[in-house]
Short mmCIF file of C-alpha atoms and ligand atoms in Angstrom, two decimals:
data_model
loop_
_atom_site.label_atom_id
_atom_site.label_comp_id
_atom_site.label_asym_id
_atom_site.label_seq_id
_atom_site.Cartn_x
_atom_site.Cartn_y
_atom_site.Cartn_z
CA UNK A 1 -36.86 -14.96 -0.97
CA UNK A 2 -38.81 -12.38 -2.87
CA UNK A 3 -41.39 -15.25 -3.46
CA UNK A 4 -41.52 -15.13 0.36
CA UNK A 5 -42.24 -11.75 0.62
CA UNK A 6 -44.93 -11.96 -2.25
CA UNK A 7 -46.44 -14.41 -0.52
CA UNK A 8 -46.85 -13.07 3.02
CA UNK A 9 -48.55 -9.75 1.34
CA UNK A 10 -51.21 -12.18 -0.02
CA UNK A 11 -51.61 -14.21 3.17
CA UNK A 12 -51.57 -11.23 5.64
CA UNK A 13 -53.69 -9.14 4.17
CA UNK A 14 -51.99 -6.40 5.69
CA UNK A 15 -48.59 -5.87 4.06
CA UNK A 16 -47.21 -2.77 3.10
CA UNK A 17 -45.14 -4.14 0.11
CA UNK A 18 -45.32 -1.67 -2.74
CA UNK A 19 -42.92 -1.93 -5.07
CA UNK A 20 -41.84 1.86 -5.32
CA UNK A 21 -41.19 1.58 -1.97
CA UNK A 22 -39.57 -2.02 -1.16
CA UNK A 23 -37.93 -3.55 -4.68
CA UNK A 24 -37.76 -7.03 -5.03
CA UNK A 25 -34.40 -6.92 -6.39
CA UNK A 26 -33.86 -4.29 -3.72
CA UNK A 27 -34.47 -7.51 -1.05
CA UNK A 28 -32.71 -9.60 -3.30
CA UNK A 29 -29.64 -7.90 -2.94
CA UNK A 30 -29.76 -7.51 0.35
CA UNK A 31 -29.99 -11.24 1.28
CA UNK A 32 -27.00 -11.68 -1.76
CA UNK A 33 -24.84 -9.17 0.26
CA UNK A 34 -26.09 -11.10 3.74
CA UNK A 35 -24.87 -14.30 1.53
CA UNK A 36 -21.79 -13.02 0.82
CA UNK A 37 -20.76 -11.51 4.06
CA UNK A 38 -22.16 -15.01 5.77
CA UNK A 39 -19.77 -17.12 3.18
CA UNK A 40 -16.91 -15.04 4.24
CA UNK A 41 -16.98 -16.37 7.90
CA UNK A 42 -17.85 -19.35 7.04
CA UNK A 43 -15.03 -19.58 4.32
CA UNK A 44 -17.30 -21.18 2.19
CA UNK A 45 -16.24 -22.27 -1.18
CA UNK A 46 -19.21 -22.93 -2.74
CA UNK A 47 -20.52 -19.14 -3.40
CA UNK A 48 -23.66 -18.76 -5.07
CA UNK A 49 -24.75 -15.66 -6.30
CA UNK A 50 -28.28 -14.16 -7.60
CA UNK A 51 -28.18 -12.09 -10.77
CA UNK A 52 -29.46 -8.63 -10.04
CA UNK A 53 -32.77 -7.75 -12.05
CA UNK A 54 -33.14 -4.05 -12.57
CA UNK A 55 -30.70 -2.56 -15.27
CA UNK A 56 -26.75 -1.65 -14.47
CA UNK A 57 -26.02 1.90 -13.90
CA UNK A 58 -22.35 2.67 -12.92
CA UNK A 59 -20.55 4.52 -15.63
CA UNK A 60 -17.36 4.12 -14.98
CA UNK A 61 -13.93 6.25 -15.46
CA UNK A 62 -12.88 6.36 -18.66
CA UNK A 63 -8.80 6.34 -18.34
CA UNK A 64 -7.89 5.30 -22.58
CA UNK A 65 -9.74 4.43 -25.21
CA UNK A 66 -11.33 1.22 -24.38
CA UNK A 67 -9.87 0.84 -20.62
CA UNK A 68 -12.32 1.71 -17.63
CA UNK A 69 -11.52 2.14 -13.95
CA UNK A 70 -13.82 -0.30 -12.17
CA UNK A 71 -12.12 -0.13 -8.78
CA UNK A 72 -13.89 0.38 -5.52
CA UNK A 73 -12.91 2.75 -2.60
CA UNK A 74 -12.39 1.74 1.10
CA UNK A 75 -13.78 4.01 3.46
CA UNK A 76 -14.11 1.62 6.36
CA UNK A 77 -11.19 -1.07 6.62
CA UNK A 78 -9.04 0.59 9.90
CA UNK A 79 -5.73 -0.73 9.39
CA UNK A 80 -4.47 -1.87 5.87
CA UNK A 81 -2.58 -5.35 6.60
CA UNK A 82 -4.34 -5.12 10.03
CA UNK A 83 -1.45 -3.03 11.32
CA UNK A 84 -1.58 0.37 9.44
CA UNK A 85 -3.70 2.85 9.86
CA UNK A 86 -5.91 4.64 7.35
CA UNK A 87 -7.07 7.81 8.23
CA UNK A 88 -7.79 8.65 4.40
CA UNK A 89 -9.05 5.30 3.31
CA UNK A 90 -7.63 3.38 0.15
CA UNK A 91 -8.76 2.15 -3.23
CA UNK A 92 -8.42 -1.09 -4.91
CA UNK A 93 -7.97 -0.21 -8.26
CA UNK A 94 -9.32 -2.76 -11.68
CA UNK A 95 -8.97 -1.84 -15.10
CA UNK A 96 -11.16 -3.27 -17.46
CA UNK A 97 -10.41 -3.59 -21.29
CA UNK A 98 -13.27 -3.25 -23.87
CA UNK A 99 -11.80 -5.26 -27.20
CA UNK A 100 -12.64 -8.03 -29.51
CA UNK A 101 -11.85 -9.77 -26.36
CA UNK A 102 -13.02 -7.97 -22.81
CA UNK A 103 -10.06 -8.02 -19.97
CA UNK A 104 -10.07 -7.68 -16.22
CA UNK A 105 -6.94 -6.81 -14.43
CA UNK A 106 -6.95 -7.42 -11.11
CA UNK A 107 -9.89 -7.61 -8.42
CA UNK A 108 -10.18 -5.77 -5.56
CA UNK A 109 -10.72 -6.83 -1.98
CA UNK A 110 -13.45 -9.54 -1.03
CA UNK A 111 -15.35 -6.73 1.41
CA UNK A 112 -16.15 -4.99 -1.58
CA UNK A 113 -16.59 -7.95 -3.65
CA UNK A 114 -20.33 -7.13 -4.61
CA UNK A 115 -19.87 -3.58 -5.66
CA UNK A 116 -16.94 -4.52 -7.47
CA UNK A 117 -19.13 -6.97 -9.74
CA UNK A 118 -21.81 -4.62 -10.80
CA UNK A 119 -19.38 -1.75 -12.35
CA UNK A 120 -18.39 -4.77 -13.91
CA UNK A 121 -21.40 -5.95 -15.47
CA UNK A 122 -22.43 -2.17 -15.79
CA UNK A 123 -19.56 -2.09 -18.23
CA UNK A 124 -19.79 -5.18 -20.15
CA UNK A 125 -23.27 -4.64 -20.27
CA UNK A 126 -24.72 -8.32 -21.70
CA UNK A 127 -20.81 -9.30 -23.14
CA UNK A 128 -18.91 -11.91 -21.45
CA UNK A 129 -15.58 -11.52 -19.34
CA UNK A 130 -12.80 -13.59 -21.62
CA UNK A 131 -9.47 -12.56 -19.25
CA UNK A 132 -8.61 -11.33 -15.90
CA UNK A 133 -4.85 -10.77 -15.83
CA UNK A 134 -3.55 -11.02 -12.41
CA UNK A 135 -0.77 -9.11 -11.75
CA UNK A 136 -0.47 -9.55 -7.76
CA UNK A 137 -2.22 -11.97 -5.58
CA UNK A 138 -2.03 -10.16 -2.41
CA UNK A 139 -5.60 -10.95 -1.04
CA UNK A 140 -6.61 -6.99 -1.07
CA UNK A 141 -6.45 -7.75 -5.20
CA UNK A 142 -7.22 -11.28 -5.60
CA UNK A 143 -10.00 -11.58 -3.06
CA UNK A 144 -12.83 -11.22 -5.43
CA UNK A 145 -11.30 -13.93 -8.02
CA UNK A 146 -13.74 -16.48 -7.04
CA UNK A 147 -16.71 -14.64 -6.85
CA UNK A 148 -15.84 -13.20 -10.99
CA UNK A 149 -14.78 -16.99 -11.54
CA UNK A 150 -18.69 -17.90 -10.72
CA UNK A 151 -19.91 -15.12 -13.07
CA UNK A 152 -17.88 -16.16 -15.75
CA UNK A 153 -16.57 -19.69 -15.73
CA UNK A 154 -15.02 -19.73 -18.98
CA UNK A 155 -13.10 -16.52 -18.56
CA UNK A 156 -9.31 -17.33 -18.80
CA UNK A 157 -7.28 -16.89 -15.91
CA UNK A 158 -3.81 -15.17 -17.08
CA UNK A 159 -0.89 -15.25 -15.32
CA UNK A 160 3.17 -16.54 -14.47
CA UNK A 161 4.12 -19.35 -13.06
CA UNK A 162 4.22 -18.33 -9.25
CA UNK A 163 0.63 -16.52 -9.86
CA UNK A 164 -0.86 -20.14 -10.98
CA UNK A 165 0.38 -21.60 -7.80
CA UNK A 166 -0.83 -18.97 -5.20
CA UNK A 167 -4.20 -18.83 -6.98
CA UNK A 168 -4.36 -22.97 -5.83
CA UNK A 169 -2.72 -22.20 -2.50
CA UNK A 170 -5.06 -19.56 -1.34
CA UNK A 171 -8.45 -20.23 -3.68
CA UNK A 172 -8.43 -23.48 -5.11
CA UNK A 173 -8.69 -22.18 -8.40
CA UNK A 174 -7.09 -24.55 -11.32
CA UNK A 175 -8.89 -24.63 -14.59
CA UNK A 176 -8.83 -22.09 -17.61
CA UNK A 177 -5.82 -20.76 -17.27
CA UNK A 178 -3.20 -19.25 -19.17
CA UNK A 179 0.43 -19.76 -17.91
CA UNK A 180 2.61 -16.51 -19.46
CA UNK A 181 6.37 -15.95 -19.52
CA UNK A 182 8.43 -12.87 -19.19
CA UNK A 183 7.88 -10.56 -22.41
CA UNK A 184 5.02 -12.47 -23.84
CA UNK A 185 2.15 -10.59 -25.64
CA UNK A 186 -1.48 -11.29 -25.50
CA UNK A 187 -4.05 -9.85 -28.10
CA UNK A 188 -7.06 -8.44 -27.21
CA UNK A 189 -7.62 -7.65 -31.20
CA UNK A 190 -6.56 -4.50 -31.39
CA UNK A 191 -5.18 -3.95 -27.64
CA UNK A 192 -1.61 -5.87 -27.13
CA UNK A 193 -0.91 -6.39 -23.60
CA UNK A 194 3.01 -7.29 -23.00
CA UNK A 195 3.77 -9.09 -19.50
CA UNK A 196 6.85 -8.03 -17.70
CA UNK A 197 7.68 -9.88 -14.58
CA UNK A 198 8.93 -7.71 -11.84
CA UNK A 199 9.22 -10.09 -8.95
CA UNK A 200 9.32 -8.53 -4.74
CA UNK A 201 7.74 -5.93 -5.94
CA UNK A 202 5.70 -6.55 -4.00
CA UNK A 203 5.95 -10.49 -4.25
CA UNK A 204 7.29 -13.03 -5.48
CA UNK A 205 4.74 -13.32 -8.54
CA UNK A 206 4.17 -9.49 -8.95
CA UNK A 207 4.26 -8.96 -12.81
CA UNK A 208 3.21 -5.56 -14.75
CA UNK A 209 0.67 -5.59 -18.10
CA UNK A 210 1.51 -3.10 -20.63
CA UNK A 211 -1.06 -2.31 -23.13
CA UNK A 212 1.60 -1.48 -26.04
CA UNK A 213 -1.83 0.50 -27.91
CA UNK A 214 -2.48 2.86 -25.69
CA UNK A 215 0.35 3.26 -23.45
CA UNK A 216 -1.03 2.23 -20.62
CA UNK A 217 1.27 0.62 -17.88
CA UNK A 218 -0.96 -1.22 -15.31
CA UNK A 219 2.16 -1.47 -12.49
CA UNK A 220 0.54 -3.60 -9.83
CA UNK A 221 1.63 -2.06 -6.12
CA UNK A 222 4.33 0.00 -8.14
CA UNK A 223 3.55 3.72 -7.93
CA UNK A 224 0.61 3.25 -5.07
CA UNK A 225 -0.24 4.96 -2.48
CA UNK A 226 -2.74 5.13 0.44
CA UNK A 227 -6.13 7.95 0.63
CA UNK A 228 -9.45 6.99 -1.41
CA UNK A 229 -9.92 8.46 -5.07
CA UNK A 230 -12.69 11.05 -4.27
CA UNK A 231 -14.69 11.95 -7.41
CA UNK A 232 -12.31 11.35 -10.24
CA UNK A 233 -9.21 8.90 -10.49
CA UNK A 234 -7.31 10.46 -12.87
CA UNK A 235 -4.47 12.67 -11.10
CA UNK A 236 -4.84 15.60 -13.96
CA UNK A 237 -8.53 16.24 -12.58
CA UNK A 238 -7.69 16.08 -9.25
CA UNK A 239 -5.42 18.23 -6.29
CA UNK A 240 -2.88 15.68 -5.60
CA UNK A 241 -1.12 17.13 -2.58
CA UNK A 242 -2.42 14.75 -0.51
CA UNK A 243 -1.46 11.99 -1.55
CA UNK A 244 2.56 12.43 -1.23
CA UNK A 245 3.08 11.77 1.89
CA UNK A 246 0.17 8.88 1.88
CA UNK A 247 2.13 7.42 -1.55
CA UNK A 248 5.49 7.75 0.96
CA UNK A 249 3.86 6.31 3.77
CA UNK A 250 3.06 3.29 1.49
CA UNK A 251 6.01 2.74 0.25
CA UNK A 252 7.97 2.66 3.56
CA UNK A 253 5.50 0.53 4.82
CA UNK A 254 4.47 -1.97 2.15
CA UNK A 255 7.31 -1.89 -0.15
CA UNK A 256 10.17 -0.34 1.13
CA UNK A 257 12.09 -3.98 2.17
CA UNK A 258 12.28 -4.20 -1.56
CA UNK A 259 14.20 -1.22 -2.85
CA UNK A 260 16.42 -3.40 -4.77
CA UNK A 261 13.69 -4.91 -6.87
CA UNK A 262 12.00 -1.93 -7.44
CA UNK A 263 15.73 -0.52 -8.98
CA UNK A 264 15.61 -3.60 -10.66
CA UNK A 265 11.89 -3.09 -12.22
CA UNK A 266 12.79 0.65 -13.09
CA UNK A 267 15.44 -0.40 -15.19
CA UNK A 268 13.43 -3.55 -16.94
CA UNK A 269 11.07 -0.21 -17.31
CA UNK A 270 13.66 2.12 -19.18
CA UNK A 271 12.71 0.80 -22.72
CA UNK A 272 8.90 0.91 -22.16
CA UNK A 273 7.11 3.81 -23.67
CA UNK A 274 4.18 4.49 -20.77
CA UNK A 275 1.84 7.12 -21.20
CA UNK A 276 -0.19 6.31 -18.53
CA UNK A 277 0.58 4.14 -14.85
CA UNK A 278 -2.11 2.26 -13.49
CA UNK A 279 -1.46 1.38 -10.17
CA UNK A 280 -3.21 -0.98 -7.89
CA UNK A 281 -3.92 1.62 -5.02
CA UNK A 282 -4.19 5.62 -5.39
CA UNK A 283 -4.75 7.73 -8.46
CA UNK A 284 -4.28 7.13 -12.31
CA UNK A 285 -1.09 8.82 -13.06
CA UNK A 286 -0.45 10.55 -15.97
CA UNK A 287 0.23 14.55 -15.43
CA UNK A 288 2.64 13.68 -12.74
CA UNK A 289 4.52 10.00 -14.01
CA UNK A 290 7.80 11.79 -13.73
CA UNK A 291 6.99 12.97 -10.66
CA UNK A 292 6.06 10.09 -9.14
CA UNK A 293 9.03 7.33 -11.15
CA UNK A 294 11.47 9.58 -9.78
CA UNK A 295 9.97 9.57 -5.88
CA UNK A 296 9.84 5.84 -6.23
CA UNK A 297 13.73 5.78 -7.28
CA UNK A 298 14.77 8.26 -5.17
CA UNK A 299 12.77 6.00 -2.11
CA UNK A 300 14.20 2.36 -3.28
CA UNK A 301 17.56 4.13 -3.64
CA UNK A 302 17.70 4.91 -0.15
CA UNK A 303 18.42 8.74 -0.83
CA UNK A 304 16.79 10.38 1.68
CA UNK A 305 16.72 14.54 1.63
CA UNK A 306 18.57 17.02 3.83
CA UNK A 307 16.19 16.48 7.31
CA UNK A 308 16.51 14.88 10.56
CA UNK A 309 14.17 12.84 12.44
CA UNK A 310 14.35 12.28 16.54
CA UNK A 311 12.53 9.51 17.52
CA UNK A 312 12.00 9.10 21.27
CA UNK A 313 10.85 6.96 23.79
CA UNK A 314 9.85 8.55 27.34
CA UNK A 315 8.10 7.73 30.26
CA UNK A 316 8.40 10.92 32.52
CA UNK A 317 9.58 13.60 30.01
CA UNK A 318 13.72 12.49 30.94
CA UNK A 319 14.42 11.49 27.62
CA UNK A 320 12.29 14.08 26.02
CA UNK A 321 14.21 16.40 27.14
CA UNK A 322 17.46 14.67 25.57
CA UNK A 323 15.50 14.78 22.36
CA UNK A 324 14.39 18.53 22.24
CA UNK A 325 18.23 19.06 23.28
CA UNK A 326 19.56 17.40 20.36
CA UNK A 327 16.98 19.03 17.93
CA UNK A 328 18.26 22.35 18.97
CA UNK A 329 22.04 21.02 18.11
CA UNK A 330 20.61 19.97 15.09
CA UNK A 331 19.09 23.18 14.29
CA UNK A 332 22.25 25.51 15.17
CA UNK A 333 24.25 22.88 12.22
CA UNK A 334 21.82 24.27 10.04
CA UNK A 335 19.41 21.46 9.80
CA UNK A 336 15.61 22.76 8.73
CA UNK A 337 13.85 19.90 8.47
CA UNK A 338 13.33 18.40 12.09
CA UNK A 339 10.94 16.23 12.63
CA UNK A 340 10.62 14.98 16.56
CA UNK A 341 8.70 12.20 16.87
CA UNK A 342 7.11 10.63 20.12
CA UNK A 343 7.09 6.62 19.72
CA UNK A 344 4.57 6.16 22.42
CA UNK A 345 1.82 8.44 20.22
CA UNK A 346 2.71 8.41 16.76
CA UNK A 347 2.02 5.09 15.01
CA UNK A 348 4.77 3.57 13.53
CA UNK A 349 4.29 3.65 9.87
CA UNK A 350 4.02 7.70 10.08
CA UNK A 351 7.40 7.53 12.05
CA UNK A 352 8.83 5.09 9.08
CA UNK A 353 7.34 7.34 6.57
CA UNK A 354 9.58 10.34 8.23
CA UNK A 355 12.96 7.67 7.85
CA UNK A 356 12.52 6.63 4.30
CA UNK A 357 11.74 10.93 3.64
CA UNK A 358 15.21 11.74 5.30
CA UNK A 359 18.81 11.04 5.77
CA UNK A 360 19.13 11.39 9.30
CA UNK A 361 17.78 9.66 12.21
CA UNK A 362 18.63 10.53 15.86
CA UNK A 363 16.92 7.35 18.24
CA UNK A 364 16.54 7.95 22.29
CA UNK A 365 15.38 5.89 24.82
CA UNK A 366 15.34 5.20 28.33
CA UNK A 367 16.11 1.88 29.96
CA UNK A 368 13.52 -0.35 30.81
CA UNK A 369 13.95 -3.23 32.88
CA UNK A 370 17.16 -3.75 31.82
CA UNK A 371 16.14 -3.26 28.48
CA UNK A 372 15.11 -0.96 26.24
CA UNK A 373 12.01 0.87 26.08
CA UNK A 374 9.87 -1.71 24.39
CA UNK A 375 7.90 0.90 22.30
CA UNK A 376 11.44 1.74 20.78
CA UNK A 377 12.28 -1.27 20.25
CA UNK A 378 9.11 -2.38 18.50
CA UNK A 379 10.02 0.56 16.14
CA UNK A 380 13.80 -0.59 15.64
CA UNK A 381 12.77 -4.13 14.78
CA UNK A 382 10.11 -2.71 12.00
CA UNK A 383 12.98 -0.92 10.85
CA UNK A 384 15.16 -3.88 10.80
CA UNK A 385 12.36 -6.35 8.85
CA UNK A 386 12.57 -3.43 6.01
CA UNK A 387 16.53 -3.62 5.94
CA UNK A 388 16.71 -0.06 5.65
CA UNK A 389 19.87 1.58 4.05
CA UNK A 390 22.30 4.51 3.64
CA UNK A 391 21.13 6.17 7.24
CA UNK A 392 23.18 8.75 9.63
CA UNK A 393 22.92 8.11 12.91
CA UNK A 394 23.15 9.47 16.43
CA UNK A 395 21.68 7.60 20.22
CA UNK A 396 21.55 8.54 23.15
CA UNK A 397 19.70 6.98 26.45
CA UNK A 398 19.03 7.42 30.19
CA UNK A 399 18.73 5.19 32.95
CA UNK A 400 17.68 5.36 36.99
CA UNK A 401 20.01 2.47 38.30
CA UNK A 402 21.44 0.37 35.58
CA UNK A 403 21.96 1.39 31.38
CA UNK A 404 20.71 -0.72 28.90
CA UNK A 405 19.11 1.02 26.38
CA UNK A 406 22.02 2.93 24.76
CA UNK A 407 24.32 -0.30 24.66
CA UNK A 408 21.13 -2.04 22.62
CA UNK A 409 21.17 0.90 20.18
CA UNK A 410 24.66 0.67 19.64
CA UNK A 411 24.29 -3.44 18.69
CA UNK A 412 20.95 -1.91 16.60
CA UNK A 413 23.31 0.45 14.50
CA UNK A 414 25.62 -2.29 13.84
CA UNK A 415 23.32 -4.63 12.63
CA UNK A 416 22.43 -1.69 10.08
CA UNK A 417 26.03 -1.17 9.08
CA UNK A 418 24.76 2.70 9.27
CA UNK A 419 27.42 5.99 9.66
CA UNK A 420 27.30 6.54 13.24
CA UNK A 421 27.85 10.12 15.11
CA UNK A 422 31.16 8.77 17.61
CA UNK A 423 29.12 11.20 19.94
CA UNK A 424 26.34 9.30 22.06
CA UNK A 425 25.12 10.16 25.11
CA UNK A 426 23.82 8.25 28.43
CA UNK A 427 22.08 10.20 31.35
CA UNK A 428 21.76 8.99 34.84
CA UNK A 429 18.22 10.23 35.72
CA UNK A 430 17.88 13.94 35.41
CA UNK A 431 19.64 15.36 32.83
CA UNK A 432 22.26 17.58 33.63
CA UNK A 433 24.39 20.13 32.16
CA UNK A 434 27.49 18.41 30.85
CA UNK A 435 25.04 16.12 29.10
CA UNK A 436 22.98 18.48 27.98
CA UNK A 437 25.85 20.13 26.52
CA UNK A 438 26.31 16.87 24.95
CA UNK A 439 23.38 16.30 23.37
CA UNK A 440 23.73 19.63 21.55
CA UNK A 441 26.75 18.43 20.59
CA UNK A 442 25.10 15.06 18.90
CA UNK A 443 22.97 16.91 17.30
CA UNK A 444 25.87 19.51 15.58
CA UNK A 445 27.67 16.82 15.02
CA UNK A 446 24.60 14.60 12.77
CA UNK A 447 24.12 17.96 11.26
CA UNK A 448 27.15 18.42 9.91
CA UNK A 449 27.14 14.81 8.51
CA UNK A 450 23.93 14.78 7.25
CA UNK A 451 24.91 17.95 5.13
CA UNK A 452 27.57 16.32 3.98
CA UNK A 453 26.34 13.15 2.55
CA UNK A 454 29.16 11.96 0.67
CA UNK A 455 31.00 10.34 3.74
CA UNK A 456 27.46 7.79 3.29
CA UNK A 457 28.75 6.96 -0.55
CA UNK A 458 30.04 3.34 1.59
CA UNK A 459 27.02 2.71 2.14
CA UNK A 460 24.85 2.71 -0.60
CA UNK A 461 22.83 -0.23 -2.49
FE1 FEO B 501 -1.98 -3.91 -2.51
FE2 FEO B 501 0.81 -6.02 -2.22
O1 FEO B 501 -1.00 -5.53 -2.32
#
């Protein structure tokens, strides 16, 4: 292509092509990216890539001695999964390791596959890439495997058993690789990388890498969070208020069905010395690990603070109404943290956030057609899918000619084996006052259970 272009100068006579102004390599890279983004839709297997010309000039994030953050952000993907939002981005976070023997763990998403390859070759600078240790295969980590697998053909492929047979299913990728087991060490020369498998968290094949030299824990999903890494990745340079709620949000979202492996990988954790957590999404912890270990037990234990949340569906304000009522209630039993939510405007994974974050939940909904409101039901079955546990709970509904809903969230709260408030409360049309009077009573009466969690004890994992 830049041949092309080299040529038509000569043969027109009249081109403009000077090369402070339009670089070769500059065109080059363009029609590689073009390439790349063309082999996507196409699902084309057979990538082939040019090498860029001019020199390499990321210097990337030093996090220990020898290990570099070469992950990219993602400023532009709208929903992570395709189903939750982003509204501050996310990173795909790689680690490289500089030793006798170089080591990439993880990739990072396929959209960002060409980036992701020059910090790589901007740290290797000329060397060769002898590992990549995969410690998840979710797509948003493995995506970029085969392009790095072109680069470097002989690099070994590391990983368990389950990690060898996705990277067939999804990539067709068989040859030079390394199978490990549970516990099993590799040496970098002086780097020794121990391999703990920690399975559903967020897979079946998820495994963690310790690097036993420097401390360094490289946790896969564990510890993650959403919100790009904006300047530095390394929590102790940066303000990370931000990013509790986001790391909250994406663990109710992404792994919050899994609480029991996560207590499971805490505990396999116990005996490792970590210094450092690299996770695959959000910043480089290492000011604020206890901080953020004990969030992630408190969250997989189901213990959620003193708070309630109302969650309401509402099609002319009837049901709102219920809702604000029982907030008040909740607020005269003493309860500070309320936290109404609107199902029709508030995106799900926010309103899932909110559960996981506190003990009580307080659902309303009207009836419709002889059902109930679909936008609350959407909401129960995505709490349903994530099997969440240890909840106190209080319904109520309205109708205009025949009640539906509040009989559904009674079958909803049994499926959930939750404590249940023996107060509900079901409104023909307007609410009136000895309903209204009885929503403030719901609401005393979750109040006074939810600050008195031990009558949950039952109930927990
Ligand atoms: Fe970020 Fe489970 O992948």
């Amino acid at each position: 292509m830049v041949l092309g272009l080299k040529k038509w100068k000569r043969h027109s006579g009249k081109g403009k092509f000077n090369d402070s102004v339009i670089k070769p390599t500059t065109i080059a890279n363009f029609f590689l990216s073009l390439h790349l983004k063309q082999s996507q839709q196409n699902k084309c297997f057979n990538l082939v890539f040019t090498k860029r010309k001019f020199s390499y000039m990321f210097q990337n994030q030093k996090i220990a001695k020898d290990i570099y953050y070469v992950g990219v952000n993602d400023r532009q993907k709208h929903k992570f999964e395709n189903m939750i939002p982003l509204p501050f981005g996310v990173s795909y976070n790689a680690y490289l390791i500089m030793d006798k023997k170089t080591a990439l763990i993880d990739t990072v998403d396929i959209s960002m596959g060409d980036i992701f390859i020059d910090k790589i070759q901007s740290q290797l600078d000329g060397r060769t890439l002898d590992y990549l240790i995969i410690n998840h295969m979710e797509p948003d980590h493995s995506g970029s495997i085969r392009i790095i697998r072109q680069y470097y053909p002989e690099m070994i492929i590391v990983g368990n058993a389950k990690t060898i047979s996705m990277l067939d299913g999804f990539y067709g990728v068989d040859e030079n690789i390394k199978e490990i087991k549970d516990g099993e060490i590799l040496s970098l020369g002086t780097h020794k990388i121990q391999f703990h498998l920690t399975p559903m968290v967020h897979w079946p094949e998820t495994m963690m890498s310790y690097d036993q030299t420097e401390k360094v824990l490289f946790s896969g999903d564990a510890f993650g969070s959403f919100g790009t890494l904006d300047g530095t990745v390394l929590d102790s340079e940066m303000n990370i208020d931000r990013y509790w709620n986001e790391m909250t949000r994406y663990y109710a979202n992404i792994v919050g069905k899994y609480g029991a492996a996560v207590q499971k990988a805490l505990r396999k954790l116990t005996p490792v010395d970590f210094e450092i957590i690299c996770s695959t999404h959000g910043p480089v912890w290492k000011e604020y690990i206890t901080q953020v270990v004990d969030l992630y037990d408190q969250l997989s234990r189901y213990e959620g603070d003193e708070g309630v949340v109302v969650v309401y569906g509402s099609m002319y304000g009837f049901t709102e109404l219920m809702a604000e009522t029982v907030a008040q209630g909740l607020s005269e039993g003493g309860i500070k943290d309320i936290i109404i939510h609107n199902v029709s405007k508030t995106d799900a994974s926010f309103i899932l956030r909110d559960i996981f974050k506190y003990r009580g939940l307080v659902v309303g909904s009207p009836t419709y057609s002889n059902e109930l409101y679909p936008e609350v039901e959407s909401l129960l079955r995505k709490i349903e899918i994530r099997g969440i546990k240890n909840r106190i709970f209080g319904y109520f509904g309205s109708f205009t000619w025949a009640g539906a809903a509040v009989k559904r969230l009674s079958t909803f709260v049994e499926t959930m084996k939750w404590v249940t408030a023996e107060i509900s409360v079901e409104e023909k049309q307007g609410l009136k006052a000895e309903n209204y009077r009885a929503c403030l009573e719901l609401g005393h009466e979750v109040a006074k259970m939810v600050k008195h969690p031990v009558e949950r004890k039952e109930h927990c994992v």
